Coordinates of C-alpha atoms and ligand atoms in Angstrom, one line a residue:
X1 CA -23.9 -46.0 77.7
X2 CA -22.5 -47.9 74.9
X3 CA -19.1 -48.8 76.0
X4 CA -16.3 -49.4 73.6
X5 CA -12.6 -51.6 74.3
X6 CA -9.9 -50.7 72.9
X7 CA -6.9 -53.2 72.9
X8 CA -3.3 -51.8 72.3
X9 CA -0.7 -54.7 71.8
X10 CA 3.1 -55.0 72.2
X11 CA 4.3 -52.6 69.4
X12 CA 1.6 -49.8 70.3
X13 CA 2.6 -49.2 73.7
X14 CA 6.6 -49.7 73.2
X15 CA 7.4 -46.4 74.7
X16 CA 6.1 -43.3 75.0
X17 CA 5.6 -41.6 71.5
X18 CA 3.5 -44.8 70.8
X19 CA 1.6 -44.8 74.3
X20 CA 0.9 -40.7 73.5
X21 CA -0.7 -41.6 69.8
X22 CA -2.7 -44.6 71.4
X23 CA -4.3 -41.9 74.0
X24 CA -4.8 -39.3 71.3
X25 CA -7.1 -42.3 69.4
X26 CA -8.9 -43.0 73.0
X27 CA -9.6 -39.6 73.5
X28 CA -11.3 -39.4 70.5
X29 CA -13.8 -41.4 71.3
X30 CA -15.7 -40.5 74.5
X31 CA -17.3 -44.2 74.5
X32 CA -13.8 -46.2 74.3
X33 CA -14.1 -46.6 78.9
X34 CA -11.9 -49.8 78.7
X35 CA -8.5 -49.7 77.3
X36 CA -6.6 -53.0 77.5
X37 CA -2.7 -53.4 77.2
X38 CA -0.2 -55.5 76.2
X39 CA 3.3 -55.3 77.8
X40 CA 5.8 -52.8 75.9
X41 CA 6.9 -54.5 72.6
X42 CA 9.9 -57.0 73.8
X43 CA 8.8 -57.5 77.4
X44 CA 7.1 -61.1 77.3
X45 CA 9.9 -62.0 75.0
X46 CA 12.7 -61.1 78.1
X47 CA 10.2 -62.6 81.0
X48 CA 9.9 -65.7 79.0
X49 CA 13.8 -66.3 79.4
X50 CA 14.2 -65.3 82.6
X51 CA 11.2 -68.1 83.0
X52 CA 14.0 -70.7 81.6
X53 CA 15.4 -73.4 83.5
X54 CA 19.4 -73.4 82.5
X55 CA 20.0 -69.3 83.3
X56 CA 23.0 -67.9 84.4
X57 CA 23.1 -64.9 86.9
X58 CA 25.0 -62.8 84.3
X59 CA 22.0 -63.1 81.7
X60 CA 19.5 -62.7 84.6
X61 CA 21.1 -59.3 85.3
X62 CA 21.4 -58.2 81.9
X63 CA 17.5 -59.4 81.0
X64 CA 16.3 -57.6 84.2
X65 CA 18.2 -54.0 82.7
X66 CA 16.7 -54.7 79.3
X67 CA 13.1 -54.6 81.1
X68 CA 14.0 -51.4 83.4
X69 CA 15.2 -49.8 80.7
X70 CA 12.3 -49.5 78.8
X71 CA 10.3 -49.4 81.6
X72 CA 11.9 -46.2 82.9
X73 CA 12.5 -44.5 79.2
X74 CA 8.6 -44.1 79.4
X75 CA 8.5 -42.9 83.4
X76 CA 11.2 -40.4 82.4
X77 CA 9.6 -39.1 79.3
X78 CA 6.2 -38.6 82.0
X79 CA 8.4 -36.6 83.7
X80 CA 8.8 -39.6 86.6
X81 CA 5.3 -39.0 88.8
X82 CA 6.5 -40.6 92.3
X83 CA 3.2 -43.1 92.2
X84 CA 3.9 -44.5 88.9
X85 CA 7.7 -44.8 90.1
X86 CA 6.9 -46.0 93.2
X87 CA 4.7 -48.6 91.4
X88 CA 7.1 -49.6 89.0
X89 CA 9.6 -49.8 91.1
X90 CA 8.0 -52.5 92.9
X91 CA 7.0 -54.3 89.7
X92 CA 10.7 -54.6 88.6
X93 CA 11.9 -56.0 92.4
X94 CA 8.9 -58.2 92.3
X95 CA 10.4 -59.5 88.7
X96 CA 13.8 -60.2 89.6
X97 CA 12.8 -62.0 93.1
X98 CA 10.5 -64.2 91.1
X99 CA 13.2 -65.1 88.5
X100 CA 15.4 -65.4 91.6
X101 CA 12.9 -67.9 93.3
X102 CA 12.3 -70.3 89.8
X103 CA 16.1 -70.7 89.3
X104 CA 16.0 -72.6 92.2
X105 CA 11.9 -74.1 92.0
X106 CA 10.8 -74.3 88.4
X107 CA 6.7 -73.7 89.3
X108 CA 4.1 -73.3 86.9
X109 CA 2.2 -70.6 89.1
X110 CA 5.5 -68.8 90.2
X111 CA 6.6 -68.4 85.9
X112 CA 2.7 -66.9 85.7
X113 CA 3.3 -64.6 88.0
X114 CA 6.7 -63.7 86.9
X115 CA 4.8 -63.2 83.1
X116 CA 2.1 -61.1 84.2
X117 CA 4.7 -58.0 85.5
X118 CA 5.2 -56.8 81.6
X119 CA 1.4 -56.0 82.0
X120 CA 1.3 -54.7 85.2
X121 CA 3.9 -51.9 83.7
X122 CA 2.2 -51.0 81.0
X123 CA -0.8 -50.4 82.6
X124 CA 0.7 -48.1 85.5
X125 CA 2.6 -46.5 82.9
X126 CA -0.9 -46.0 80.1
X127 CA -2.6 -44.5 82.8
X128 CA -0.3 -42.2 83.3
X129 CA 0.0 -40.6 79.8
X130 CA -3.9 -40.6 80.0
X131 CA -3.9 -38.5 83.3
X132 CA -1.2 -36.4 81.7
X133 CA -3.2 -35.3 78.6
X134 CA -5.7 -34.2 81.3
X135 CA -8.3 -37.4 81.4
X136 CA -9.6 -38.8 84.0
X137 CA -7.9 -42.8 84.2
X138 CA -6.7 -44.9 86.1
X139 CA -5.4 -48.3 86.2
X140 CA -7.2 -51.6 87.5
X141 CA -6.2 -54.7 88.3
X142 CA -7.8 -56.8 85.7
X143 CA -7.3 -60.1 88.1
X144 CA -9.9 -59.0 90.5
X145 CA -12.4 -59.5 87.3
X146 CA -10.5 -62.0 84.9
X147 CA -11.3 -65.3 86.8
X148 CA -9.8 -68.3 85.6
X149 CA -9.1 -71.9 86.0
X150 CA -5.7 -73.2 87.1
X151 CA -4.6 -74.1 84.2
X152 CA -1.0 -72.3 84.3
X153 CA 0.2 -70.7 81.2
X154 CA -2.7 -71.2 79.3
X155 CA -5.7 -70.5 81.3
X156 CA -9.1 -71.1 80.7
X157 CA -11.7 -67.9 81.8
X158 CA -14.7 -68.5 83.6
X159 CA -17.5 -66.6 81.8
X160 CA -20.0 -66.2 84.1
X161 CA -17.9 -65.4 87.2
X162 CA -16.3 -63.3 85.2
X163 CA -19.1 -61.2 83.6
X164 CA -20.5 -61.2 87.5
X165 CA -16.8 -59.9 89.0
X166 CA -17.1 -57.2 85.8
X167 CA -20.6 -55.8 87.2
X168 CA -19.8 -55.6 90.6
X169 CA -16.4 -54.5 90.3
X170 CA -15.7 -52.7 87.0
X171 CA -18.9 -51.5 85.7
X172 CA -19.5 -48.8 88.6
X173 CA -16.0 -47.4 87.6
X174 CA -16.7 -46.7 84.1
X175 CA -19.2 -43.4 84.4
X176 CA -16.3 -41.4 86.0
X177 CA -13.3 -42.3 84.2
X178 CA -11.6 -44.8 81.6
X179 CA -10.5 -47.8 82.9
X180 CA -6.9 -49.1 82.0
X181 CA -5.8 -52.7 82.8
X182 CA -4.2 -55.4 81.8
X183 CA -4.2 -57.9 78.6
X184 CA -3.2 -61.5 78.8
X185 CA -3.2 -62.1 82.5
X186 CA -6.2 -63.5 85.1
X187 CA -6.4 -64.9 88.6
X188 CA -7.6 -68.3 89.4
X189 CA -10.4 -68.5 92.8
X190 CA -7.3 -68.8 95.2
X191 CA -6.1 -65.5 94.2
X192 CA -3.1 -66.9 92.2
X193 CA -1.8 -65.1 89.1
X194 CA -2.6 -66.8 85.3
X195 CA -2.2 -66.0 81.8
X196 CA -3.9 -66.8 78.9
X197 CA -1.5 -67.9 76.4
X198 CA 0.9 -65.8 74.3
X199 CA -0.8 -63.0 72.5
X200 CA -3.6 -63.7 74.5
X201 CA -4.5 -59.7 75.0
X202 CA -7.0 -60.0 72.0
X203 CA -8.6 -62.3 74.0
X204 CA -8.9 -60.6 77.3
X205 CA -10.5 -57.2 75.5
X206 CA -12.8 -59.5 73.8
X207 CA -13.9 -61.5 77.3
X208 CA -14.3 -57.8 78.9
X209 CA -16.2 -56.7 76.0
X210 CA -18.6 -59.7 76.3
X211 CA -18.9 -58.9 80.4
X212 CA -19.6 -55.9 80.0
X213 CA -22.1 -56.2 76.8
X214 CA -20.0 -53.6 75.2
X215 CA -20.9 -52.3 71.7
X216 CA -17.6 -52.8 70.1
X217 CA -14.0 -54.1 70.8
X218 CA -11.3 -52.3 69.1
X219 CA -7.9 -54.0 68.7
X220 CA -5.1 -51.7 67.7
X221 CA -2.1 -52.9 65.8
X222 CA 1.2 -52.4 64.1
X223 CA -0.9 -53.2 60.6
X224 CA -4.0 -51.2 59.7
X225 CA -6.4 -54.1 59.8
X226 CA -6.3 -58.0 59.0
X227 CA -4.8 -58.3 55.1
X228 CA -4.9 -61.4 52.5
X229 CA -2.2 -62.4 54.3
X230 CA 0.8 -61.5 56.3
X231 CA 2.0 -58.4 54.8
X232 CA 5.6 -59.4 55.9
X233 CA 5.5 -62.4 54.2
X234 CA 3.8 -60.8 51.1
X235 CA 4.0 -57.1 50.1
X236 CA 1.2 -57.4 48.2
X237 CA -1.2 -59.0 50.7
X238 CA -4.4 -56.1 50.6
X239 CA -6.6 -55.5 53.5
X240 CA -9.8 -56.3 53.8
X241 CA -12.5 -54.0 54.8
X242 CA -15.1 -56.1 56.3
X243 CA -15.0 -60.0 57.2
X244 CA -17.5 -62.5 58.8
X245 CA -16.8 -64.1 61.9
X246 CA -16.4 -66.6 60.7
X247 CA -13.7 -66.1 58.4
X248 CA -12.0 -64.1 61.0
X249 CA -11.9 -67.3 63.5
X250 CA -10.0 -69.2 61.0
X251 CA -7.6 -67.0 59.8
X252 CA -6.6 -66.5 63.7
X253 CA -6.6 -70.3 64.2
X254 CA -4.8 -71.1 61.1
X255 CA -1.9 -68.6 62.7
X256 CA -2.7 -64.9 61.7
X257 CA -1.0 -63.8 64.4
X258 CA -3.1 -60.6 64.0
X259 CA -5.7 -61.8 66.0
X260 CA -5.3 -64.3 69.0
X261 CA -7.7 -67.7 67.9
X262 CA -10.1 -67.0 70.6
X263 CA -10.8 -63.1 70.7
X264 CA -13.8 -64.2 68.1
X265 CA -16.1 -66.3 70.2
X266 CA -16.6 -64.1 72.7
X267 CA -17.2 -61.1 70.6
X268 CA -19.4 -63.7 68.6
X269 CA -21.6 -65.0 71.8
X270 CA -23.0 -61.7 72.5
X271 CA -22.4 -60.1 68.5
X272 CA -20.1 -57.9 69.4
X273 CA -18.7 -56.0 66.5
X274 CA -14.7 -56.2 66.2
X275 CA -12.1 -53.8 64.6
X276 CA -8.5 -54.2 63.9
X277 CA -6.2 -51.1 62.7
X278 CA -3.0 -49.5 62.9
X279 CA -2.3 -47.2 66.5
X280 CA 0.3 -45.4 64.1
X281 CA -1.9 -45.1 61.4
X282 CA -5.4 -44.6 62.4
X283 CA -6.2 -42.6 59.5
X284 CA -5.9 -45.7 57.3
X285 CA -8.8 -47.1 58.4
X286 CA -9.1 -51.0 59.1
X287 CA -11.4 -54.5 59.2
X288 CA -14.5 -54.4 61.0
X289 CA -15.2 -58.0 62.0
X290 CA -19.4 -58.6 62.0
X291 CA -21.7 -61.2 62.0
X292 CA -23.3 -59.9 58.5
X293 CA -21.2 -59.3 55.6
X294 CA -22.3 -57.9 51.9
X295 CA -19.4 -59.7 50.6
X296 CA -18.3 -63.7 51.1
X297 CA -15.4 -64.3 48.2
X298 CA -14.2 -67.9 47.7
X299 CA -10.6 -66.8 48.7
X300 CA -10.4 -64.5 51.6
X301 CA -6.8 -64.9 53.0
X302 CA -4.0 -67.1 52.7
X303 CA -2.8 -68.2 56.8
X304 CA 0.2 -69.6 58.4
X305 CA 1.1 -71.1 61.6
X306 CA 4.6 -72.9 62.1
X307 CA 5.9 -74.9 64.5
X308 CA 3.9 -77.8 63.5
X309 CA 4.5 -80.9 64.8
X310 CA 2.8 -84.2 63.1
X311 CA 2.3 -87.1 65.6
X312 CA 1.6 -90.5 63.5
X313 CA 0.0 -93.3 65.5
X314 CA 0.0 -96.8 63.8
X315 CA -1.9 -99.5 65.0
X316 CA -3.3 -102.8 63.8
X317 CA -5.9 -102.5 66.7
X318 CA -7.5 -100.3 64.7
X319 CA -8.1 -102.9 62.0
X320 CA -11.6 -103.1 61.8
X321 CA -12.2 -102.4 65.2
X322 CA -13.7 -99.9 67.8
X323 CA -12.4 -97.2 70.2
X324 CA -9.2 -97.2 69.3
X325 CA -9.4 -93.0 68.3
X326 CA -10.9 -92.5 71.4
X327 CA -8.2 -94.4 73.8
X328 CA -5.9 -91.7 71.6
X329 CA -7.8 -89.0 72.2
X330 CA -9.1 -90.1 75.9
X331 CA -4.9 -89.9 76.3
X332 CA -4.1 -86.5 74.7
X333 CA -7.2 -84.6 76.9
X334 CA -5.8 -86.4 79.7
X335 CA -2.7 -84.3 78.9
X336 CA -4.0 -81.3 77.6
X337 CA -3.3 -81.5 74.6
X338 CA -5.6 -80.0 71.2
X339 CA -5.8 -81.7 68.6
X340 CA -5.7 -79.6 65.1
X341 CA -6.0 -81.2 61.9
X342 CA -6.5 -85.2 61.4
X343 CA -6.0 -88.2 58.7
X344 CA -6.7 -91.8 59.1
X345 CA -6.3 -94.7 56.8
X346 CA -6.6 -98.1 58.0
X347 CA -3.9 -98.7 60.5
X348 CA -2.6 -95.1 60.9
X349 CA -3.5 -91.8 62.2
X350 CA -1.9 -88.4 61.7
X351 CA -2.5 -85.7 63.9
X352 CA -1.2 -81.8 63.7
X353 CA -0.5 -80.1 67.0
X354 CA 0.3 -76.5 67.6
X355 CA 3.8 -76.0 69.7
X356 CA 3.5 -72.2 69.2
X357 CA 0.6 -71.6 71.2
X358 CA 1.4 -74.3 73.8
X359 CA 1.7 -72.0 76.8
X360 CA 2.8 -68.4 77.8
X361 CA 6.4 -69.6 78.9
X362 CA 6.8 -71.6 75.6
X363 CA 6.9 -75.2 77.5
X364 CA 6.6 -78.3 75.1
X365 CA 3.1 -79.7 75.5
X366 CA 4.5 -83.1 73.8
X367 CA 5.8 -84.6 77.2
X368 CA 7.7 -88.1 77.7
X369 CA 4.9 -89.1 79.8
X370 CA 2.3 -88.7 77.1
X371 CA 4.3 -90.1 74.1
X372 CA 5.0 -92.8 77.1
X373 CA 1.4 -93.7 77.5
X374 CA 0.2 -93.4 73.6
X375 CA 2.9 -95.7 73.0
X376 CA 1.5 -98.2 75.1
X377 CA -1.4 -98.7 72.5
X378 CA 0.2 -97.7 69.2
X379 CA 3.6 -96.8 67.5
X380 CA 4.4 -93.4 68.2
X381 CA 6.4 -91.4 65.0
X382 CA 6.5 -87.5 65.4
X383 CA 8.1 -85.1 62.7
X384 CA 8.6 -81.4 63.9
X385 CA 9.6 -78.8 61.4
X386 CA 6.2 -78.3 59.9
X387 CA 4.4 -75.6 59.0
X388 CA 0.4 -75.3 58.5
X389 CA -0.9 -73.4 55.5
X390 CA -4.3 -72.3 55.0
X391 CA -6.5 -71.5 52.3
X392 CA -9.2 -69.3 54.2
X393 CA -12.5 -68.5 52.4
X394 CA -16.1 -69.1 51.7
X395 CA -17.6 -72.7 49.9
X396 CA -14.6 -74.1 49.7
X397 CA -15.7 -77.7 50.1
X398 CA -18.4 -76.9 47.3
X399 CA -17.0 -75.1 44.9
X400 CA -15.2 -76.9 41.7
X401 CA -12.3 -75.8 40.8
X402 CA -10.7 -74.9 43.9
X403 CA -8.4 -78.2 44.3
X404 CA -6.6 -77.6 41.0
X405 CA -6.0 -74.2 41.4
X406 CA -4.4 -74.6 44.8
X407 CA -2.4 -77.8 43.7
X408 CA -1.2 -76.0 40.6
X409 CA 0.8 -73.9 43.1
X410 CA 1.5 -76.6 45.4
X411 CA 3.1 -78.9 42.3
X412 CA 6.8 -78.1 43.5
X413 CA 6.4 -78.6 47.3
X414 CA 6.2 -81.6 49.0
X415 CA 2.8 -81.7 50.7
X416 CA 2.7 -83.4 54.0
X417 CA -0.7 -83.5 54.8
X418 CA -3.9 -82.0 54.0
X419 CA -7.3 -81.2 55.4
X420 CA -10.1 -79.9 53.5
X421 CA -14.0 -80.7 53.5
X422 CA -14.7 -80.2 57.8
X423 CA -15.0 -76.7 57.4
X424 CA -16.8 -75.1 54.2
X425 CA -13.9 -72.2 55.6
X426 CA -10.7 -73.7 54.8
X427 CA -8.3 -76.2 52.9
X428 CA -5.1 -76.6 55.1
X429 CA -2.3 -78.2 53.6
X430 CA 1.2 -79.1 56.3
X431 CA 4.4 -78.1 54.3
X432 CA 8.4 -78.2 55.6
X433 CA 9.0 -75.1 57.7
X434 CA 11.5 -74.1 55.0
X435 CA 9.1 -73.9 52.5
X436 CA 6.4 -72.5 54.5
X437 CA 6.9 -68.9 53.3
X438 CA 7.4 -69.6 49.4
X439 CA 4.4 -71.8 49.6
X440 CA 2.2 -68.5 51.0
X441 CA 3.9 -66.5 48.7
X442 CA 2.6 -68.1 45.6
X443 CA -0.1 -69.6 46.9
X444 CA -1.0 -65.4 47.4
X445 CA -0.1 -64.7 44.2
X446 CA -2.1 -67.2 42.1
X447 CA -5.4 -66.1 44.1
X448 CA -5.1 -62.9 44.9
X449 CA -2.6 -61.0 42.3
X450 CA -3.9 -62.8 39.4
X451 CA -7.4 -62.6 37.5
X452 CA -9.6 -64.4 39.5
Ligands
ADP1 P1 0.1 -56.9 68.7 O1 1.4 -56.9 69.4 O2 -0.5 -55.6 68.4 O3 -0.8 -57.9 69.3 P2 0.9 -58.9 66.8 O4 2.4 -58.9 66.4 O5 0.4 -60.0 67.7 O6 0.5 -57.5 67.2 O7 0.0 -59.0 65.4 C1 0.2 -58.2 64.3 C2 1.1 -58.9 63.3 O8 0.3 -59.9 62.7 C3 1.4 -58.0 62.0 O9 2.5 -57.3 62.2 C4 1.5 -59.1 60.9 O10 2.9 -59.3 60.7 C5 0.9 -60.3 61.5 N1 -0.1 -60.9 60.6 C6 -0.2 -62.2 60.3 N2 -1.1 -62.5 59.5 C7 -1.7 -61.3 59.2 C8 -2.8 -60.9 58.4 N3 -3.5 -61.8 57.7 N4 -3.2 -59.6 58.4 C9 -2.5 -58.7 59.1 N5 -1.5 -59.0 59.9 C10 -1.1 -60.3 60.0
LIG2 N1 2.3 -59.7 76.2 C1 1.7 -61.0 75.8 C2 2.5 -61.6 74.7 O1 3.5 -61.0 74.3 C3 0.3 -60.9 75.5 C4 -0.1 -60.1 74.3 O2 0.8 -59.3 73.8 O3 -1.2 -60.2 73.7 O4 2.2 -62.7 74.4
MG3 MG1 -1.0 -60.0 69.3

């Protein structure tokens, strides 16, 4: 059988109307066996501050009825079946005990576990609507498959364990029904709950997909496909029918939020085709992501990703000597920490790292103890405030030309930084936050609205 999985982020499965149109797309397609949800548009957002430190009880109680409310909207509108109540139920005691427990232990595995329950209700609550419109579904708990390592709040999956988990475990189920489970969230070998990052639902269709050698992944959206950029930033951004890979992988790492950074490599390992459109407006079509594509323009899509922060490192130990970039970076895997973009000159380096994507519960990656220990070799200057902007295309690093046309725009802005000749994919340039939006803006409009 070839099996298709369909993703269905935040927005798609806010409440019920959206949840309904979802199913109606599934149905269509006898193949689609594996749906994958994000929690209801909001949820993460409210878990997330119940996950923080300095909360008072009134808050607490108010954030716990913002998440049963639209919890229950969608039970009601099923016409409340006991299970899914009863489940549900115990979801949203489970949430406000675990928000109870970290106000008085903050605990990297207890804020996972308090994360994952946005899932856990959509899921319940998917399966449902499915069973409603007279399908055969059920939900699954994806972390009896999604093994990962212990890395809290931004777990790492284990591929082969998982792809073995999938064929014992998941595989058998998918002849009789669809499958329905959970985006974003994983179990490490003890049992104990995990999540992959924010936004990391992309990621977790793509990893089933791959497990189960699955013929396409589907990730359904609020926009109908992946655009020249972010069509809130630019009304005229234009979508693009059919990307490589390639281009894909760096538009998501450059911060187009429309795909999480790491849903390509998976699909990529085993060629899986990918395709991004609009649960509201299927009809519209979308972007198929493939290995092959007929058409590989120098400019493909202008990305951004804010929250920047630039960590300068100045040294005269690295005056015509050795090691001293990999004492640095020794340090900053020590801590976790991934390095983005880099620039050296003789007694300085400059390094780009991404607070956005640190971890699920938004925690600083950027720790005292690490700016402790780099300091012990070098001076330590950070500036925060920065936003990445990227020029995403095809022979970018070969093709004359391209460095006027992008400085041009980039004459009124003060550049920061800028990387460009790594990747034949990309010229990245860091900008102010504040300017971050203008600079995509025209940066759009000179390549793309203009006569190429
Ligand atoms: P979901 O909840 O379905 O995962 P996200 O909010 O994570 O949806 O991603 C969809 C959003 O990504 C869009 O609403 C859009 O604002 C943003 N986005 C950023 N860059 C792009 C792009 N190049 N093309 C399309 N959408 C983009
Ligand atoms: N619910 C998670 C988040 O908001 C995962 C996802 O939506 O992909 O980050
Ligand atoms: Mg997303």
């Amino acid at each position: 059988m070839s099996i298709v999985v369909a993703k269905f982020g935040g927005t798609s499965v806010a409440d019920y109307t959206a949840m309904s149109r979802c199913a109606d797309i599934i149905i269509a397609n006898p193949n689609t066996r594996i749906v994958v949800v994000s929690a209801s548009s909001g949820v993460t957002n409210l878990l997330v501050e119940l996950t923080q430190a300095q909360l008072d009880d009134e808050r607490r109680q108010q954030l716990l009825k913002q998440i049963a409310s639209i919890q229950y909207q969608i039970l009601d509108q099923l016409g409340r079946p006991a299970e899914v109540a009863a489940q549900l139920d115990g979801v949203l005691s489970r949430i406000a005990m675990l928000s109870e427990s970290l106000s008085r232990e903050r605990c990297k595995a207890t804020m996972d576990e308090l994360l994952a329950q946005g899932e856990q209700c959509s899921a319940a609550l998917f399966a449902a609507v499915l069973r409603e419109k007279g399908e055969a579904a059920s939900a699954f708990d994806v972390r009896q498959v999604m093994r990962t390592d212990s890395h809290f709040g931004r777990a790492e999956p284990q591929i082969e364990q998982v792809a073995a988990l999938c064929a014992a475990h998941l595989a058998p189920l998918l002849a009789e029904q669809r499958i329905v489970t959970q985006g974003f969230i994983g179990a490490d070998a003890q049992g104990a709950t995990t999540t992959l990052g924010r936004g990391g639902s992309d990621y977790s269709a793509a990893l089933l997909a791959e497990a189960l050698k699955a013929s396409a992944v589907e990730i359904w959206t609020d926009v109908a496909g992946i655009y020249t950029t972010d069509p809130r930033l630019a009304p005229n951004a234009q979508p693009i029918a059919e990307i490589s890979f390639n281009e894909a992988a760096e538009m998501a790492t450059f911060g187009a939020k429309v795909l999480h950074p790491a849903t390509i490599l998976p699909a990529v390992r085993q060629k899986i085709q990918v395709f991004v459109g609009s649960s509201k407006e299927p009809e519209r079509g979308g972007t198929w992501i493939r290995h092959q594509v007929s058409d590989e323009p120098i400019y493909r899509a202008v990305a951004v990703r804010r929250d920047q922060t630039l960590l300068n490192l100045h040294s005269l130990q690295m005056l015509h000597a050795q090691g001293f970039l990999a004492e640095t970076f020794a340090t900053l895997a020590r801590h976790k920490i991934s390095v983005d973009l880099i620039t050296t000159s003789e007694v300085n380096v400059s390094l780009t790292l991404d607070k956005t994507g640190s971890d699920s519960a938004g925690n600083n990656l950027l720790s005292e103890a690490l700016l402790q220990e780099l300091s012990q070799h070098c001076r330590v200057r950070v500036e925060d405030n920065l936003a990445l902007v990227a020029i995403v295309g095809n022979k970018i690093a070969s093709t004359p030309g391209v460095c006027r046309r992008v400085f041009e725009v980039l004459e009124p802005h003060n550049v920061r930084m800028i990387c460009q000749g790594a990747s034949p994919h990309n010229l990245c340039v860091l900008v102010a936050e504040s300017e971050a939006a203008q600079v995509v803006r025209s940066l759009h409009e000179n390549l793309f609205e203009g006569a190429r």
